[in-house]
Every structure is written in C-alpha cells, then in structure tokens.
C-alpha positions as a printed Julia matrix, in Angstrom:
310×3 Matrix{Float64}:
  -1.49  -12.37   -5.26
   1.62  -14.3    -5.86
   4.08  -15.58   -3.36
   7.68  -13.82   -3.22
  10.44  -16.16   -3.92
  14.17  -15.29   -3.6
  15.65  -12.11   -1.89
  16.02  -10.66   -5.32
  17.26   -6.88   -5.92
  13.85   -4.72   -6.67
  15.49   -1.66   -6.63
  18.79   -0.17   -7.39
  20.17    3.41   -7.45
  24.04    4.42   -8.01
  25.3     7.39   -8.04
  21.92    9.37   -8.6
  21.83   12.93   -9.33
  19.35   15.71   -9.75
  18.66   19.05   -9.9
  16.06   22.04  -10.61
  17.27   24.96  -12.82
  16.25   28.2   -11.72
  16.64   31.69  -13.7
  19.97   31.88  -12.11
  21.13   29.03  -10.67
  20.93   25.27  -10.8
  19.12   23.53   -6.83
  20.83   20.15   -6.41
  18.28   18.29   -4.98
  19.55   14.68   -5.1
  23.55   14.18   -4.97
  25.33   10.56   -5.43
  22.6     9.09   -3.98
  22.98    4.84   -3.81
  20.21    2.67   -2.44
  19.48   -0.69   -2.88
  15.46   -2.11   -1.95
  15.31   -5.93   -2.25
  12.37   -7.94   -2.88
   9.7    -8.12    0.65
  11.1    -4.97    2.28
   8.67   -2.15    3.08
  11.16    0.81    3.33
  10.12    4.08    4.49
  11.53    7.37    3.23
  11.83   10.05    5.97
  12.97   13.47    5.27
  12.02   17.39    5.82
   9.98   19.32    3.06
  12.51   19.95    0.17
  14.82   16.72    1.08
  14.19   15.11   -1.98
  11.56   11.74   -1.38
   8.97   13.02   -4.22
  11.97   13.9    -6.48
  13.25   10.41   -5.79
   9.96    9.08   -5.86
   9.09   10.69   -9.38
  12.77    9.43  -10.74
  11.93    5.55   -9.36
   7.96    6.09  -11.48
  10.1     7.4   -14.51
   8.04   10.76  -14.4
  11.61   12.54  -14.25
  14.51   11.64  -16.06
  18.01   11.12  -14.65
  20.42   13.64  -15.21
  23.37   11.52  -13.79
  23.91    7.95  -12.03
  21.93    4.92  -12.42
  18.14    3.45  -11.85
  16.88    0.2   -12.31
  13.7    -1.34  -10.86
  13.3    -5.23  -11.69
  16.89   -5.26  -12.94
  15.2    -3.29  -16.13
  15.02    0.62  -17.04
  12.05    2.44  -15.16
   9.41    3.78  -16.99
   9.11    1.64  -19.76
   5.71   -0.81  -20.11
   7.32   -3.91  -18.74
   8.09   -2.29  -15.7
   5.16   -0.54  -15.52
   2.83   -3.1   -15.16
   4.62   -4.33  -12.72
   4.43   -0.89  -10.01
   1.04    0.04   -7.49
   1.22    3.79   -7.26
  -0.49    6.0    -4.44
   0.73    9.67   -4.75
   0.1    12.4    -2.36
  -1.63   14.17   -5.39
  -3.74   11.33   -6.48
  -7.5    12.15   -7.31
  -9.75    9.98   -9.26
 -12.96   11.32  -11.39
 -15.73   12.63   -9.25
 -19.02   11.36  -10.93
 -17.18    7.9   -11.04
 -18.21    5.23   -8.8
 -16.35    3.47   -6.89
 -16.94    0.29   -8.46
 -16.46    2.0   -11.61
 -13.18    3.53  -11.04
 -11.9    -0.49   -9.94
 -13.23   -1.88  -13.47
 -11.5     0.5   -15.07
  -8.02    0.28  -13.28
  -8.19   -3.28  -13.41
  -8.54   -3.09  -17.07
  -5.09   -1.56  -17.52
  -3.53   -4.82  -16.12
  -2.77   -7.99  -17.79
  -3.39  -10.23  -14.33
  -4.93   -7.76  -12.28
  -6.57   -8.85   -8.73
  -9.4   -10.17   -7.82
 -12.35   -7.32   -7.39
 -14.13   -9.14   -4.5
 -11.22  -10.02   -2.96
  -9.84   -6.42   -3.15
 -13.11   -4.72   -1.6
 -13.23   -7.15    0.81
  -9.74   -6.62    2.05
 -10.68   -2.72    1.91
 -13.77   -3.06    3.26
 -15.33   -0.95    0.41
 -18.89   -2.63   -0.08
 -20.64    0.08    1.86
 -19.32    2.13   -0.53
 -18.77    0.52   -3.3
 -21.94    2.31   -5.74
 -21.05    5.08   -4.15
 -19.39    8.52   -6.27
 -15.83    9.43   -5.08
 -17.05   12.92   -4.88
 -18.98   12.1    -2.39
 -16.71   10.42   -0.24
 -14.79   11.22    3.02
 -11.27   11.98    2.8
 -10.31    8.89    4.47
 -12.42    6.55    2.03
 -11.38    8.05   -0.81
  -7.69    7.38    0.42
  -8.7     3.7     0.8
  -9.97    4.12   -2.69
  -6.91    5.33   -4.31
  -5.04    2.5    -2.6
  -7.63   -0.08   -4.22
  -6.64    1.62   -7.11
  -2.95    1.27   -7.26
  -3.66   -2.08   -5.83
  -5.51   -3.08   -8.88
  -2.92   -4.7   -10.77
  -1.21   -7.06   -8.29
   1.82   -5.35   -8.37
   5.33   -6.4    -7.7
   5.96   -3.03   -6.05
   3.95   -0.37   -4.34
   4.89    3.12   -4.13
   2.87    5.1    -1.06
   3.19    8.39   -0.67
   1.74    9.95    2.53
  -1.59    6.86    2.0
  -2.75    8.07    5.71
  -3.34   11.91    5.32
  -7.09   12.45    6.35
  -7.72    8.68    7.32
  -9.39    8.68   10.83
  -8.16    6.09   13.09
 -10.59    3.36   11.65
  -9.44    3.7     8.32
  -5.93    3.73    9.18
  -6.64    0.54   10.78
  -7.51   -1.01    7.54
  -4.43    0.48    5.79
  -1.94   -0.76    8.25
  -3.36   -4.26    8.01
  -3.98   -4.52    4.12
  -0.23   -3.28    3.94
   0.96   -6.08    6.38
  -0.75   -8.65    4.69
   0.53   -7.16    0.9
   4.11   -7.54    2.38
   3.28  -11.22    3.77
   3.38  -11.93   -0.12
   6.63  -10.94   -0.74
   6.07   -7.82   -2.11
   8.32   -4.61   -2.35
   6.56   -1.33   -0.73
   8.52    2.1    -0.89
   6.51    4.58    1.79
   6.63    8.06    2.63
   4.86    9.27    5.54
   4.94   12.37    7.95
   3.74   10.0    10.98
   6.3     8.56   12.98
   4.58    6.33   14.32
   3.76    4.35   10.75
   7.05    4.16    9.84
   8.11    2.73   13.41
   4.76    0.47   13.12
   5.48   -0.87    9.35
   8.99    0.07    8.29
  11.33   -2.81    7.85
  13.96    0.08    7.05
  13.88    3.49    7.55
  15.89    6.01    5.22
  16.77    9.48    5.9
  17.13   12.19    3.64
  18.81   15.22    4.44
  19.74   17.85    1.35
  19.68   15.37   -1.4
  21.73   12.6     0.71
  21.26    9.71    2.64
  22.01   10.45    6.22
  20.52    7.32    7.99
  19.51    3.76    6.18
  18.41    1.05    9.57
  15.82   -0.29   11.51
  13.64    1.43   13.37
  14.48   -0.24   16.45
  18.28   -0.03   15.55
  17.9     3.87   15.11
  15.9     4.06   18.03
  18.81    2.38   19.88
  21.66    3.98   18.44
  20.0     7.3    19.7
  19.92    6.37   23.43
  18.94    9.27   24.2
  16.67    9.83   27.12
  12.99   11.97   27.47
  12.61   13.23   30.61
   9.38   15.05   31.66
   8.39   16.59   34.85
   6.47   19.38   36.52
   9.11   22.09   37.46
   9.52   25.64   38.97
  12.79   26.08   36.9
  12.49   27.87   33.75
  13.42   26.2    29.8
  15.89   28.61   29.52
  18.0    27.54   32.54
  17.28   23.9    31.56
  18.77   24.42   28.2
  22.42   25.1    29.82
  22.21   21.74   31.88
  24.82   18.73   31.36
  23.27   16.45   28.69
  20.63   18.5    27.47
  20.06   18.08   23.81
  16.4    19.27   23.48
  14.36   21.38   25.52
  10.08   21.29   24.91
   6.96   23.12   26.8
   4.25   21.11   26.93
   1.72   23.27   29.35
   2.69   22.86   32.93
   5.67   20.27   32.06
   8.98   20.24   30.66
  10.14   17.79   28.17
  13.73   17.18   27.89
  16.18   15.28   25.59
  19.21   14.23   27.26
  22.47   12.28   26.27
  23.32   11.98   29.78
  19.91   11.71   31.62
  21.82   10.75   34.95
  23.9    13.77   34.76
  20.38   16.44   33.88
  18.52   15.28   36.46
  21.26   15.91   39.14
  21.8    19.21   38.3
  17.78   19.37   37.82
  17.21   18.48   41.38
  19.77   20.62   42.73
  17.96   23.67   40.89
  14.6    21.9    42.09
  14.44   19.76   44.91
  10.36   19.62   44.24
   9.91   18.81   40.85
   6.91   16.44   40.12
   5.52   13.81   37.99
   8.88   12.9    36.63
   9.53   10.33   34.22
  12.06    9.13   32.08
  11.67    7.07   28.89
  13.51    5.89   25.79
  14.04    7.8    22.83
  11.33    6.91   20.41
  11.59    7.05   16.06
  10.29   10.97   16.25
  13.21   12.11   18.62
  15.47   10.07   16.5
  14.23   11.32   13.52
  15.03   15.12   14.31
  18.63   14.26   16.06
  19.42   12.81   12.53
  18.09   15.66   10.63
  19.35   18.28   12.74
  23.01   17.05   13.18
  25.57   17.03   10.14
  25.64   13.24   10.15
  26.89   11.49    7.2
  25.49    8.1     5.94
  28.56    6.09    7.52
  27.98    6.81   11.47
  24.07    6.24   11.14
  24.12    3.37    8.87
C-alpha cells in the first residue's frame, strides 16, 4: 500500500440533488447537499432508514446519476474507469459466488486491478488462512464479511466505501475489522463508512455526518458532538413512575430499563432536585456524560440545521 501525501480533496459534493419518482409524486431524497472528504479521513455517515446514505453512497460509486449539483471523487467525474480503479467497495448487499473459494474469489478480484495488493499480505492482515480453501457458502456470516472486505480491498484502493462491514461479525471478527481499518487509514487512505453501531463510528470516525431528510444536520468529531451535547444520563432505582419523570426540569429523554430509570437531562442538577424531593430513597444513582448514541438521536430528533451542529 502506498503512503498518503498531501491533504488533497478526495471528495467533493455541491449542491447535490436527488429524488425518486413515484406514480404521483416526485420523494426528494437528497436536497443541496455539499460535503467535502479530504485525503486520510475515515468519515462516517449516520442517519435513520430513508435519510439518504445508500442514495449518496450509490451517487459517490456512479451507480445513480445526478439529477442536479456537482460530484467529483479524485478531482475527476465518478464512475468512469480511472476513477474506478481507484475505489474499495463493501456494500450492505454484497455477496460473492457460493461454490467459489475463498482463495479463488481473491485471484479473481485482484485480477481486475492494475497494482492490486499483495495476496499474502492481505490474508494475513485478515487472518483468512484457516479459511482460505474454504467455499463462501460455507462460511459464517462474520467470515464471509471479512471476505467481502478482502475483496474490495483487493485493489489497493485510494478510497474505501463501507457500508454496514460489521453486520453479523461476532466480537472476534470485529476485532480484526477495526484494526485492518486503522492500519488502512495509517496509509493515508480515504474511508467513507456507514454503520448502525454507535460505538464504531465513536471508535473509528475521524468525522461524523448526519443526515436528516436529504440534509446535512451535523458534520464534527465525535468527541466535539459528544461535547456540544452536554447532556447528562442519569440512572437510578426509583419508586416514582416515567410518566411523572417526564414533566421534571431538564428532562429531555425518559427510558425503562427493568427496575431502573434512565434519564436525559439538559439540566441534570436541576432533575435530580426535583427527583429527590419526589424520592428521597432512590438507589444506585449515577450520572454520566452523554455518549455518540444519545447525541446521535438529539440531532435527529430536533429540527437542527447544519449551521448550529457544525
């Protein structure tokens, strides 16, 4: 694998635009969307079911076409050969031939590539030689998900695209992915995830972007969104009911979780007063920051725009 050089632009959307047409109607599912990804970032894209990542995601691989605004990947048009060759790609619906081998399916992907990687250095990396003369039919659902990121691997790209790589990996295989996508961005190269775990996109994320109805509604950090939602969690054992809870100074959030109470609060000083007065008993309290999840859902559950998140 090559070494990244200069902060260079990888990425670049103005202005982008999409939508579905219907019998009726037309579903804007992207609207003026800008984003800019620069060379070494892993960026995560966060967002409910139907907030637009795979439409993005199949706009950025060229498998849709633009219907308005702008999209260039390597400062060139996406889609075409050059870029192409250039792009790992891991989709959500990714399969590979079931009476392949593994080590067959790797030949063959690296042959599509004009400098593609090293094969022992890629199963080593994977740790795929128990496997390796194995069929993928015969696989578990978390090896053949370390198999289909060998495979977009293959050609040493420039960029990776990951969409959801961790469904059905046990915590072993997970593991491996988190570190083999550490040490691909140690290289300098460009990753562009999706994932439904919070805790991946807190763990690898050097940004993470929100979509909300086709818009951005939060481009930082982790850490920085974690902070700018300083929110409180507050859990404790407690005779009064979520209901009452609910109506108390601060409360944002209310959860059941079996015997306790989980609360979000704005004003966690001002909650637990009122709490205690209610409850002069309550037990096993704590109180801890706001973590990426609890972030996450303020953001997408509060008409924020782009400018007070960003």
């Amino acid at each position: 694998m090559s070494d990244g050089g200069n902060m260079t632009t990888v990425i670049e959307i103005k202005s982008l635009s999409f939508s579905y047409t219907k019998v009726k109607a037309q579903k804007k599912v992207l609207n003026e969307l800008s984003l800019s990804i620069k060379q070494g970032e892993l960026v995560c894209l966060l967002g409910a079911n139907g907030a637009g990542k795979s439409t993005l995601i199949n706009l950025l691989l060229g498998r849709l076409a633009p219907q308005s605004g702008h999209i260039s990947i390597f400062g060139q048009q996406q889609g075409i050969r050059e870029v192409r060759q250039r792009l790992g790609v891991m989709l959500q619906d990714s399969t590979a031939p079931d009476k392949a081998s593994v080590r067959e399916l790797l030949v063959l992907f690296s042959s599509y590539f004009e400098h593609p990687i090293e094969l022992p250095q890629l199963i080593s990396q994977l740790n795929l030689e128990p496997i390796i003369d194995q069929y993928f039919v015969t696989l578990s659902g978390g090896q053949k998900q370390l198999v289909l990121l060998a495979l977009a691997l293959c050609g040493d790209p420039d960029l990776l695209f990951l969409d959801e790589p961790s469904v059905g990996m046990d915590v072993t295989t997970r593991r491996i992915l988190w570190q083999v996508i550490e040490q691909y961005k140690s290289y300098g190269k460009t990753i562009v995830l999706t994932t439904h775990y919070l805790e991946e996109a807190d763990a690898l994320a050097d940004r993470v972007v929100v979509l909300k109805d086709g818009v951005i509604v939060a481009d930082n950090t982790p850490q920085q969104l974690k902070t700018q939602f300083a929110h409180k969690l507050i859990k404790a054992k407690t005779c009064v009911s979520q209901d009452v809870i609910s109506k108390l100074e601060g409360v944002v959030a209310v959860s059941n979780y079996g015997r306790y109470i989980e609360v979000t609060s704005q004003d966690s000083s001002a909650t637990l007063k009122h709490w205690l007065t209610l409850d002069p008993a309550i037990e096993d309290l704590t109180i801890s920051n706001c973590d990426l999840e609890q972030a996450f859902l303020q953001i997408t559950n509060s008409p924020m725009s782009q400018e007070q998140v960003a």
